[in-house]
Coordinates of C-alpha atoms in Angstrom, one line a residue:
M1 CA -19.2 -6.8 13.2
A2 CA -16.1 -7.2 10.9
K3 CA -12.9 -7.3 12.6
K4 CA -10.7 -3.6 11.3
E5 CA -7.8 -4.4 9.2
T6 CA -4.5 -2.9 10.8
A7 CA -1.6 -1.3 9.6
I8 CA 2.4 -2.2 9.7
S9 CA 4.4 -0.8 12.6
P10 CA 7.2 1.0 11.8
E11 CA 8.6 -1.1 14.3
S12 CA 7.6 -4.3 13.0
A13 CA 9.4 -3.1 9.6
H14 CA 13.0 -3.4 11.2
G15 CA 11.9 -6.8 12.8
L16 CA 12.5 -9.4 10.5
R17 CA 14.3 -12.4 12.2
R18 CA 17.9 -13.1 10.8
A19 CA 17.6 -17.2 11.0
V20 CA 18.9 -18.0 7.1
G21 CA 22.2 -19.4 6.9
I22 CA 24.6 -20.1 3.9
W23 CA 22.6 -23.4 2.2
G24 CA 19.0 -21.5 3.3
S25 CA 20.3 -18.6 1.2
F26 CA 21.3 -20.5 -1.5
T27 CA 18.3 -22.6 -1.5
W28 CA 15.9 -19.7 -1.4
G29 CA 17.6 -18.1 -4.8
Y30 CA 17.4 -21.5 -6.0
A31 CA 14.2 -22.4 -5.3
D32 CA 13.1 -19.3 -7.9
V33 CA 15.9 -19.4 -10.2
G34 CA 16.4 -22.8 -10.6
A35 CA 13.1 -23.4 -11.6
D36 CA 13.2 -21.1 -14.4
V37 CA 14.9 -23.4 -16.8
Y38 CA 11.9 -25.7 -16.5
V39 CA 10.0 -22.7 -18.5
A40 CA 12.3 -21.7 -20.6
L41 CA 13.6 -24.5 -22.5
G42 CA 10.5 -25.0 -24.5
L43 CA 10.0 -21.4 -25.0
V44 CA 13.1 -20.8 -26.4
M45 CA 13.7 -23.7 -28.5
A46 CA 10.2 -22.6 -30.6
A47 CA 12.2 -19.0 -31.2
A48 CA 16.0 -19.9 -31.3
Q49 CA 15.6 -23.7 -33.0
G50 CA 19.1 -24.6 -34.0
A51 CA 20.9 -22.0 -32.2
T52 CA 19.2 -22.7 -28.8
P53 CA 22.3 -23.1 -27.0
L54 CA 23.8 -19.7 -28.6
A55 CA 20.7 -17.9 -27.5
F56 CA 21.0 -18.8 -23.8
A57 CA 25.2 -18.1 -23.7
V58 CA 24.4 -14.5 -25.3
T59 CA 22.3 -14.0 -22.5
G60 CA 24.1 -15.8 -19.6
F61 CA 26.6 -14.0 -20.6
V62 CA 24.6 -10.7 -19.7
Y63 CA 23.0 -12.6 -16.8
L64 CA 26.7 -13.0 -15.3
F65 CA 27.2 -9.1 -15.0
I66 CA 23.9 -8.7 -13.6
G67 CA 24.5 -11.3 -11.0
L68 CA 27.5 -9.7 -9.7
A69 CA 26.0 -6.4 -9.6
Y70 CA 23.4 -7.8 -7.2
T71 CA 26.1 -9.6 -5.3
E72 CA 28.0 -6.3 -4.2
L73 CA 24.5 -4.9 -3.9
A74 CA 22.8 -7.0 -1.3
S75 CA 26.2 -7.8 0.8
T76 CA 26.3 -4.1 1.2
Y77 CA 22.9 -3.1 1.6
P78 CA 21.1 -6.4 3.5
V79 CA 17.8 -5.1 3.4
A80 CA 14.6 -6.6 2.1
G81 CA 13.5 -3.9 -0.8
G82 CA 16.2 -5.3 -3.3
G83 CA 16.5 -4.3 -6.5
Q84 CA 14.1 -0.9 -6.0
Y85 CA 15.9 -0.2 -2.6
Y86 CA 19.5 0.2 -4.7
V87 CA 17.6 2.5 -7.2
L88 CA 16.1 4.3 -4.6
R89 CA 19.1 5.1 -3.0
G90 CA 21.1 5.5 -6.1
L91 CA 18.6 7.5 -8.2
G92 CA 15.8 8.6 -5.8
D93 CA 12.4 8.2 -5.7
I94 CA 10.5 8.3 -9.1
L95 CA 13.4 6.2 -10.4
G96 CA 13.2 3.5 -7.6
F97 CA 9.7 3.7 -8.0
T98 CA 9.9 2.8 -11.4
A99 CA 12.6 0.2 -10.9
G100 CA 9.8 -1.5 -8.1
W101 CA 6.7 -1.1 -10.4
A102 CA 8.4 -2.9 -13.2
L103 CA 9.8 -5.3 -10.9
L104 CA 6.1 -5.8 -9.6
L105 CA 5.5 -6.8 -13.2
D106 CA 7.5 -9.3 -12.9
F107 CA 6.2 -10.8 -9.9
T108 CA 2.8 -11.0 -11.2
I109 CA 4.0 -12.6 -14.0
D110 CA 6.0 -15.1 -12.5
V111 CA 2.7 -16.5 -10.4
S112 CA 0.9 -16.4 -13.8
L113 CA 3.8 -17.9 -15.9
F114 CA 4.9 -20.6 -13.5
S115 CA 1.2 -21.4 -12.1
L116 CA 0.6 -22.3 -15.7
A117 CA 4.1 -24.0 -16.0
S118 CA 3.3 -25.9 -13.2
A119 CA 0.3 -27.3 -14.5
G120 CA 2.0 -27.9 -17.7
Y121 CA 3.9 -30.8 -16.1
I122 CA 1.3 -32.0 -14.0
N123 CA 0.1 -32.8 -17.5
F124 CA 2.4 -35.0 -18.6
F125 CA 0.6 -37.6 -16.7
F126 CA -2.7 -36.3 -18.3
P127 CA -1.9 -34.9 -21.5
A128 CA -5.9 -34.4 -22.7
L129 CA -6.3 -31.7 -20.2
N130 CA -3.8 -30.2 -22.8
G131 CA -6.3 -30.5 -25.5
R132 CA -7.7 -26.9 -27.3
V133 CA -11.6 -26.4 -26.9
E134 CA -13.5 -24.2 -28.9
V135 CA -14.3 -20.9 -27.2
P136 CA -16.5 -18.3 -29.3
I137 CA -14.7 -15.6 -30.8
F138 CA -11.5 -16.7 -29.5
G139 CA -11.5 -20.1 -31.6
Q140 CA -9.1 -23.3 -30.0
V141 CA -7.9 -22.4 -27.0
Q142 CA -6.3 -24.5 -23.9
L143 CA -9.5 -24.0 -21.5
W144 CA -8.7 -26.8 -19.2
L145 CA -4.9 -25.8 -18.7
A146 CA -6.1 -22.5 -17.7
I147 CA -8.8 -23.5 -14.9
E148 CA -5.8 -25.6 -13.6
A149 CA -3.6 -22.5 -13.6
V150 CA -6.4 -20.3 -11.9
I151 CA -6.9 -22.9 -9.3
L152 CA -3.4 -23.0 -8.4
I153 CA -3.5 -19.2 -8.2
L154 CA -6.3 -18.9 -6.3
F155 CA -4.7 -21.4 -3.9
L156 CA -1.5 -19.7 -3.4
I157 CA -3.5 -16.8 -2.2
G158 CA -5.3 -18.4 0.5
L159 CA -2.0 -19.9 1.6
N160 CA -0.3 -16.2 1.7
I161 CA -3.2 -14.5 3.2
K162 CA -3.0 -16.9 6.3
G163 CA 0.4 -16.9 6.5
I164 CA 1.5 -20.4 5.8
R165 CA 5.1 -19.9 4.7
E166 CA 7.7 -22.5 2.7
S167 CA 9.0 -24.7 5.3
S168 CA 12.8 -23.9 4.9
R169 CA 13.5 -27.7 5.9
L170 CA 11.2 -28.7 2.5
N171 CA 12.6 -25.8 0.4
S172 CA 16.0 -27.4 1.1
I173 CA 15.1 -31.0 0.7
T174 CA 13.4 -30.2 -2.7
C175 CA 16.1 -27.7 -4.0
A176 CA 18.9 -30.4 -3.3
V177 CA 16.7 -33.4 -4.8
D178 CA 16.3 -31.1 -8.1
M179 CA 19.8 -30.6 -8.4
F180 CA 20.9 -34.1 -8.0
N181 CA 17.8 -35.0 -10.7
E182 CA 19.2 -32.0 -13.2
S183 CA 22.8 -33.3 -13.0
V184 CA 21.7 -37.3 -13.5
I185 CA 20.0 -35.9 -16.8
V186 CA 22.7 -34.1 -17.9
F187 CA 25.1 -36.9 -17.2
F188 CA 23.2 -39.6 -18.4
G189 CA 22.0 -37.7 -21.2
F190 CA 24.9 -36.6 -22.9
L191 CA 26.6 -40.3 -22.0
F192 CA 23.8 -42.9 -23.4
A193 CA 22.0 -40.3 -25.6
F194 CA 23.8 -37.1 -26.8
D195 CA 24.5 -37.1 -30.9
P196 CA 26.9 -34.5 -31.7
N197 CA 26.3 -34.9 -35.6
L198 CA 22.5 -34.2 -34.9
I199 CA 23.5 -30.7 -33.1
Q200 CA 25.5 -30.0 -35.5
Q201 CA 22.9 -30.5 -38.3
Q202 CA 20.7 -28.7 -36.4
F203 CA 23.1 -25.8 -35.9
T204 CA 24.3 -25.4 -39.3
Q205 CA 20.8 -26.2 -41.5
E206 CA 18.2 -24.5 -38.9
F207 CA 19.6 -21.4 -37.9
P208 CA 17.1 -19.0 -37.0
S209 CA 16.2 -15.6 -38.4
T210 CA 17.9 -12.6 -37.1
Y211 CA 14.3 -11.6 -35.9
N212 CA 13.8 -15.3 -34.4
F213 CA 16.9 -15.2 -32.6
M214 CA 16.4 -11.9 -31.0
Y215 CA 13.3 -13.3 -30.3
G216 CA 14.9 -16.4 -28.5
A217 CA 17.6 -14.3 -27.0
S218 CA 15.2 -12.3 -25.2
I219 CA 13.2 -15.2 -24.1
A220 CA 16.4 -16.6 -22.6
I221 CA 16.6 -14.0 -20.0
I222 CA 13.5 -15.7 -18.1
S223 CA 15.8 -18.5 -17.4
Y224 CA 18.1 -16.3 -14.9
I225 CA 15.4 -14.1 -13.5
G226 CA 15.4 -15.0 -9.5
L227 CA 18.4 -12.8 -8.2
E228 CA 15.9 -10.9 -6.4
S229 CA 15.1 -13.5 -4.0
I230 CA 18.6 -13.6 -2.5
S231 CA 18.7 -9.8 -2.1
Q232 CA 15.5 -9.7 -0.7
A233 CA 16.0 -12.9 1.8
A234 CA 19.2 -10.4 2.6
E235 CA 17.9 -8.9 5.9
E236 CA 16.6 -12.3 7.1
T237 CA 20.4 -13.7 6.5
V238 CA 22.9 -14.4 9.5
R239 CA 25.9 -12.0 8.6
P240 CA 24.9 -11.2 5.1
A241 CA 28.6 -9.5 4.6
T242 CA 29.7 -13.3 4.6
I243 CA 27.0 -15.2 3.3
V244 CA 25.4 -13.2 0.7
P245 CA 28.1 -13.1 -2.0
R246 CA 29.0 -16.6 -1.4
T247 CA 25.4 -17.8 -2.1
S248 CA 25.0 -15.4 -4.9
L249 CA 28.2 -16.6 -6.8
A250 CA 27.4 -20.2 -6.2
L251 CA 24.0 -19.4 -7.6
I252 CA 24.9 -17.8 -10.4
F253 CA 27.0 -20.4 -11.7
T254 CA 24.8 -23.3 -10.7
V255 CA 21.8 -22.0 -13.0
L256 CA 24.5 -20.8 -16.3
I257 CA 25.5 -24.2 -16.2
Y258 CA 22.4 -25.9 -15.8
A259 CA 20.5 -23.5 -18.7
L260 CA 23.8 -23.9 -21.1
S261 CA 23.8 -28.1 -20.6
F262 CA 19.7 -28.3 -20.7
S263 CA 19.9 -26.8 -24.1
T264 CA 23.2 -28.1 -25.4
L265 CA 21.7 -31.7 -24.9
G266 CA 18.5 -30.9 -26.0
L267 CA 19.2 -30.1 -29.3
G268 CA 22.0 -33.1 -29.3
M269 CA 19.4 -35.6 -28.4
L270 CA 15.8 -34.6 -30.5
P271 CA 14.9 -32.2 -33.0
W272 CA 13.9 -28.6 -31.7
Q273 CA 10.6 -29.1 -32.9
T274 CA 9.9 -31.8 -30.4
F275 CA 10.2 -28.9 -27.5
A276 CA 8.4 -26.9 -29.4
Q277 CA 5.6 -28.9 -29.6
H278 CA 5.9 -29.9 -25.9
M279 CA 6.0 -26.5 -24.6
G280 CA 4.6 -27.6 -21.1
D281 CA 7.0 -30.0 -20.3
P282 CA 9.7 -29.8 -22.0
V283 CA 12.3 -30.8 -19.4
A284 CA 10.1 -33.8 -18.4
V285 CA 10.2 -34.9 -22.4
L286 CA 14.1 -34.5 -22.5
A287 CA 14.8 -37.0 -19.5
H288 CA 11.8 -39.5 -21.2
N289 CA 13.7 -39.7 -23.9
I290 CA 17.3 -40.7 -22.2
P291 CA 17.7 -44.9 -22.9
F292 CA 17.7 -47.0 -19.8
L293 CA 16.6 -44.0 -17.1
G294 CA 13.8 -42.4 -19.5
F295 CA 10.8 -44.5 -18.3
I296 CA 11.4 -43.2 -14.5
A297 CA 13.6 -39.6 -14.9
G298 CA 10.6 -38.9 -17.0
P299 CA 7.9 -39.0 -14.7
F300 CA 9.9 -38.1 -11.5
T301 CA 11.4 -35.2 -12.9
A302 CA 7.6 -33.7 -14.4
I303 CA 6.8 -34.3 -10.1
L304 CA 9.5 -32.3 -9.2
A305 CA 9.8 -29.7 -12.0
A306 CA 5.6 -28.9 -11.3
T307 CA 6.7 -28.8 -7.4
L308 CA 9.6 -26.6 -8.2
I309 CA 8.2 -24.5 -10.5
Y310 CA 5.0 -24.1 -8.3
A311 CA 7.0 -22.6 -5.3
S312 CA 8.9 -20.2 -7.3
A313 CA 5.2 -19.3 -7.9
N314 CA 4.9 -18.4 -4.3
T315 CA 8.1 -16.8 -4.6
G316 CA 6.3 -14.5 -6.7
V317 CA 3.7 -13.9 -4.5
M318 CA 5.9 -13.5 -1.2
G319 CA 8.3 -10.5 -3.7
Y320 CA 5.5 -8.4 -4.0
S321 CA 4.1 -8.5 -0.5
R322 CA 7.8 -7.3 0.0
I323 CA 8.5 -4.9 -2.4
T324 CA 5.3 -3.2 -2.2
W325 CA 5.9 -2.8 2.4
S326 CA 9.4 -1.7 1.1
M327 CA 7.8 1.2 -1.5
S328 CA 5.1 2.0 0.7
K329 CA 7.8 2.3 3.8
F330 CA 9.8 4.8 2.0
R331 CA 6.5 6.6 0.7
L332 CA 6.9 5.4 -3.0
L333 CA 3.4 4.1 -2.6
P334 CA -0.1 4.6 -1.0
Q335 CA 0.4 3.7 2.6
W336 CA -2.6 2.2 1.9
F337 CA -0.7 -1.4 1.0
K338 CA 0.8 -1.7 4.6
V339 CA -2.6 -2.5 6.0
V340 CA -2.3 -6.4 7.5
H341 CA -4.7 -8.8 8.3
P342 CA -6.0 -8.4 12.4
K343 CA -5.8 -12.0 12.5
F344 CA -2.8 -13.6 10.2
R345 CA -0.9 -10.3 9.8
T346 CA -0.3 -10.8 6.2
P347 CA -0.6 -7.9 4.0
V348 CA -4.1 -9.1 1.9
R349 CA -4.6 -6.1 0.4
T350 CA -1.3 -6.4 -1.7
I351 CA -1.6 -9.9 -1.9
L352 CA -5.5 -9.6 -3.3
V353 CA -4.5 -6.8 -5.6
F354 CA -1.6 -8.1 -7.2
S355 CA -3.0 -11.8 -7.3
A356 CA -5.7 -10.4 -9.1
V357 CA -3.5 -8.9 -11.8
A358 CA -1.8 -12.5 -11.9
L359 CA -5.6 -14.0 -12.6
V360 CA -6.1 -11.3 -15.2
E361 CA -3.0 -12.3 -16.9
V362 CA -3.5 -15.8 -17.2
I363 CA -6.7 -15.9 -18.4
L364 CA -6.2 -13.5 -21.1
A365 CA -3.3 -15.3 -22.1
S366 CA -5.3 -18.3 -21.9
L367 CA -7.7 -16.6 -25.1
T368 CA -4.4 -16.4 -27.3
P369 CA -3.1 -19.4 -29.3
N370 CA -0.2 -19.8 -26.7
A371 CA -0.5 -18.8 -23.7
Y372 CA 3.3 -19.5 -22.3
D373 CA 4.8 -17.1 -25.3
T374 CA 1.8 -14.7 -24.5
L375 CA 2.9 -14.5 -20.8
A376 CA 6.9 -15.0 -21.4
N377 CA 6.6 -12.0 -24.1
M378 CA 6.1 -9.6 -20.8
Y379 CA 7.9 -11.0 -18.7
A380 CA 11.6 -9.8 -19.9
F381 CA 10.2 -6.3 -20.3
G382 CA 9.8 -5.6 -16.5
A383 CA 13.3 -7.3 -15.6
V384 CA 15.2 -6.1 -18.1
T385 CA 14.5 -2.5 -17.2
G386 CA 14.9 -3.3 -13.4
Y387 CA 18.2 -4.6 -14.1
I388 CA 19.6 -1.4 -16.2
L389 CA 18.4 0.9 -13.3
V390 CA 19.7 -1.2 -10.9
L391 CA 23.5 -1.4 -12.7
I392 CA 23.3 2.3 -13.1
S393 CA 22.3 2.6 -9.5
L394 CA 25.4 0.6 -8.9
I395 CA 27.5 3.0 -10.7
R396 CA 26.2 5.8 -9.0
L397 CA 26.2 4.6 -5.7
R398 CA 30.2 4.2 -5.8
V399 CA 30.2 7.7 -6.1
V400 CA 27.9 9.0 -3.8
D401 CA 27.9 6.3 -1.1
P402 CA 31.8 5.6 -1.3
Y403 CA 32.2 5.0 2.6
T404 CA 29.9 2.5 3.0
P405 CA 32.0 -0.9 3.7
R406 CA 31.4 -3.3 0.3
P407 CA 32.3 -6.8 1.7
Y408 CA 32.0 -7.6 -2.3
R409 CA 33.1 -5.7 -5.1
V410 CA 32.2 -6.5 -9.0
P411 CA 35.7 -6.8 -10.4
G412 CA 37.4 -4.7 -12.8
T413 CA 37.9 -1.2 -11.1
I414 CA 38.4 2.1 -13.2
H415 CA 39.8 4.7 -11.0
V416 CA 38.9 8.3 -11.4
N417 CA 39.1 11.4 -9.9
I418 CA 35.8 13.1 -9.4
R419 CA 36.0 16.5 -7.7
G420 CA 39.3 15.7 -6.4
Q421 CA 38.3 12.7 -4.6
R422 CA 39.2 9.1 -6.0
V423 CA 36.2 7.0 -7.0
D424 CA 36.7 3.3 -7.6
L425 CA 33.8 2.9 -10.9
P426 CA 33.4 -0.6 -11.8
F427 CA 33.8 -1.7 -15.2
M428 CA 32.3 -5.0 -15.5
A429 CA 28.7 -3.1 -14.7
F430 CA 29.5 -0.6 -17.6
V431 CA 29.5 -3.9 -19.9
G432 CA 26.8 -5.5 -18.2
L433 CA 24.7 -1.9 -18.6
A434 CA 25.3 -2.0 -22.5
G435 CA 24.5 -5.4 -22.4
N436 CA 21.0 -5.1 -20.6
I437 CA 20.4 -2.1 -23.0
V438 CA 21.0 -4.7 -26.4
I439 CA 18.7 -7.0 -24.9
W440 CA 15.5 -4.4 -23.7
V441 CA 16.3 -3.0 -27.4
M442 CA 15.6 -6.9 -28.7
V443 CA 12.9 -7.1 -26.4
V444 CA 10.7 -3.9 -27.8
L445 CA 11.7 -4.8 -31.5
T446 CA 10.3 -8.7 -31.0
H447 CA 7.9 -8.9 -28.1
D448 CA 4.7 -7.2 -29.7
I449 CA 2.9 -7.6 -26.7
G450 CA 5.7 -7.0 -24.2
R451 CA 6.1 -3.3 -26.2
I452 CA 3.1 -2.4 -25.4
A453 CA 1.7 -4.4 -22.1
G454 CA 5.2 -3.4 -20.5
P455 CA 5.4 0.9 -20.7
S456 CA 1.2 0.7 -20.4
W457 CA 2.2 -1.0 -17.0
L458 CA 4.6 1.9 -16.3
L459 CA 1.9 5.0 -16.8
L460 CA -0.4 3.1 -14.7
G461 CA 1.9 3.0 -11.8
F462 CA 2.9 6.3 -12.9
L463 CA -0.5 7.6 -12.4
I464 CA -0.9 6.0 -9.0
Y465 CA 2.3 7.5 -7.9
F466 CA 1.6 11.2 -8.9
L467 CA -1.6 10.7 -7.3
S468 CA -0.5 9.5 -4.2
R469 CA 2.4 12.3 -3.8
R470 CA -0.1 14.7 -4.5
R471 CA -2.3 13.5 -1.6
E472 CA 0.1 13.0 0.7
N473 CA 1.9 16.8 -0.2
L474 CA 5.0 15.0 -1.4
P475 CA 7.3 16.3 -3.7
L476 CA 6.2 14.8 -6.9
L477 CA 9.3 14.6 -9.3
G478 CA 11.7 15.2 -6.0
N479 CA 13.0 13.1 -3.5
V480 CA 11.8 12.7 0.5
P481 CA 14.2 13.7 2.8
R482 CA 16.1 11.1 4.5
D483 CA 19.1 10.4 6.4
W484 CA 20.9 7.2 4.4
E485 CA 23.8 7.4 6.7
A486 CA 21.6 6.8 10.3
E487 CA 19.6 4.2 7.5
Q488 CA 23.1 2.4 6.9
M489 CA 24.1 2.5 10.6
R490 CA 20.9 0.8 11.4
V491 CA 21.2 -1.7 8.7
L492 CA 24.7 -2.8 9.4
G493 CA 23.7 -2.9 13.4
E494 CA 20.5 -5.3 12.7
A495 CA 22.8 -7.7 10.6
Q496 CA 25.4 -8.0 13.7
E497 CA 28.0 -6.9 10.9
F498 CA 29.6 -5.0 13.9
E499 CA 33.1 -4.6 11.6
Y500 CA 31.5 -3.0 9.0
L501 CA 29.6 -0.4 11.3
E502 CA 33.1 0.4 13.0
Q503 CA 34.3 0.9 9.7
Y504 CA 31.7 2.9 8.1
R505 CA 32.0 5.2 11.8
E506 CA 35.6 5.7 10.8
A507 CA 34.9 6.8 7.3
L508 CA 32.4 9.2 8.0
K509 CA 34.6 10.7 11.1
R510 CA 37.5 11.1 8.1
R511 CA 35.3 12.8 5.8
N512 CA 34.1 15.2 8.4
H513 CA 37.4 15.9 9.8
G514 CA 38.7 16.3 6.2

């Protein structure tokens, strides 16, 4: 007789153990976002060509404001829901669902694209596996690369269903080794191989068209995707009000420095066409061409990149497991997703459904002329849509929830009076919002697949949302009544942020007696 699957109890939703310290919080985020440059460098080079560093700089500028917003929100609301939770609190149910569903698209593409990229770096040692095979109707496709990616995804499914999570210590060691390796590549690359004349020549003579630059800049945003990891880990972080701002800010600037350094060094060492031709392993090719060190640095970087990228793909599986749990908890998704395996106590339905989406994505992408580019084409839509809603939520939460202590605030405050009450609005959030809207327009204009697949994904989500709400007799367009003040006191208490909890209670008392 088959065992029945069981639902997670509400108590277990509040039971995440807080054991992540400052280094663990940083490496948790770095394992996700730190791998992005390994994937993005070749894609952006192929589009932005001689203006690749400028493309990374433009999106890096916007990313800075996104990072500051996530830093404030994750330290103020240290829960596992991430961006979806912030939008739910700030803008209500339907937009909270929209943000969560858009981010779910990103998590599935994270799994598919990064499994493909991990296979690409493995094939640094087996270049024949990158070869194309004639497939009827579809022509020449990278069949062996696709098979490798599918195997890697299936392995992730098995690991996550059994509940085998990545070792925190192994994760920390891998991230430390990777940062050391990236620093070595940058230092010795600039010391031994960088040619200022080459980068100047490529910038002036091979500057891309406006369309290609917009496409390259919008693709470059994937170098900075991953801040959700720190915000989702906030519920397991010790004293998140203190730790999250430090780790988030450190991660923002670390990733920004590496992305700008690699793109600048790359154009100063090799023609951009070299990276476009090695879209599967661009950083390994860069390391391999450093004089004196390349014969060691190239293979070592390929192994390290394949490992880190695969770990990042695993964070995608963990990400959609967490976000669907949060959305089900707040009645944004059917309770069906809350069911866990009776033996392994893992959200088996969520893992199977969204991993199946990732498998379909990688298979369909592999039938196109460039699988990497096809998946990246869809990646930016979900991320930027979610970021826009998060930034709007940050602004609105400053208005509707002024009493919650904010351990970190986005710099640049505008003081305004709203209904006789002074409100501190974050000026930089408005700048970041404008920048994200510009990138979103770039995505819609230049991403042929993304502008169709992205809205289609949202339409599918709305269908599920409205059918679920109707079935459960919940308001279709309204909000489920929630006591956010009691929720915030619970969150601060569980985070052991007793000083901020007392400040919050005192602020509510002053409001009630005012």
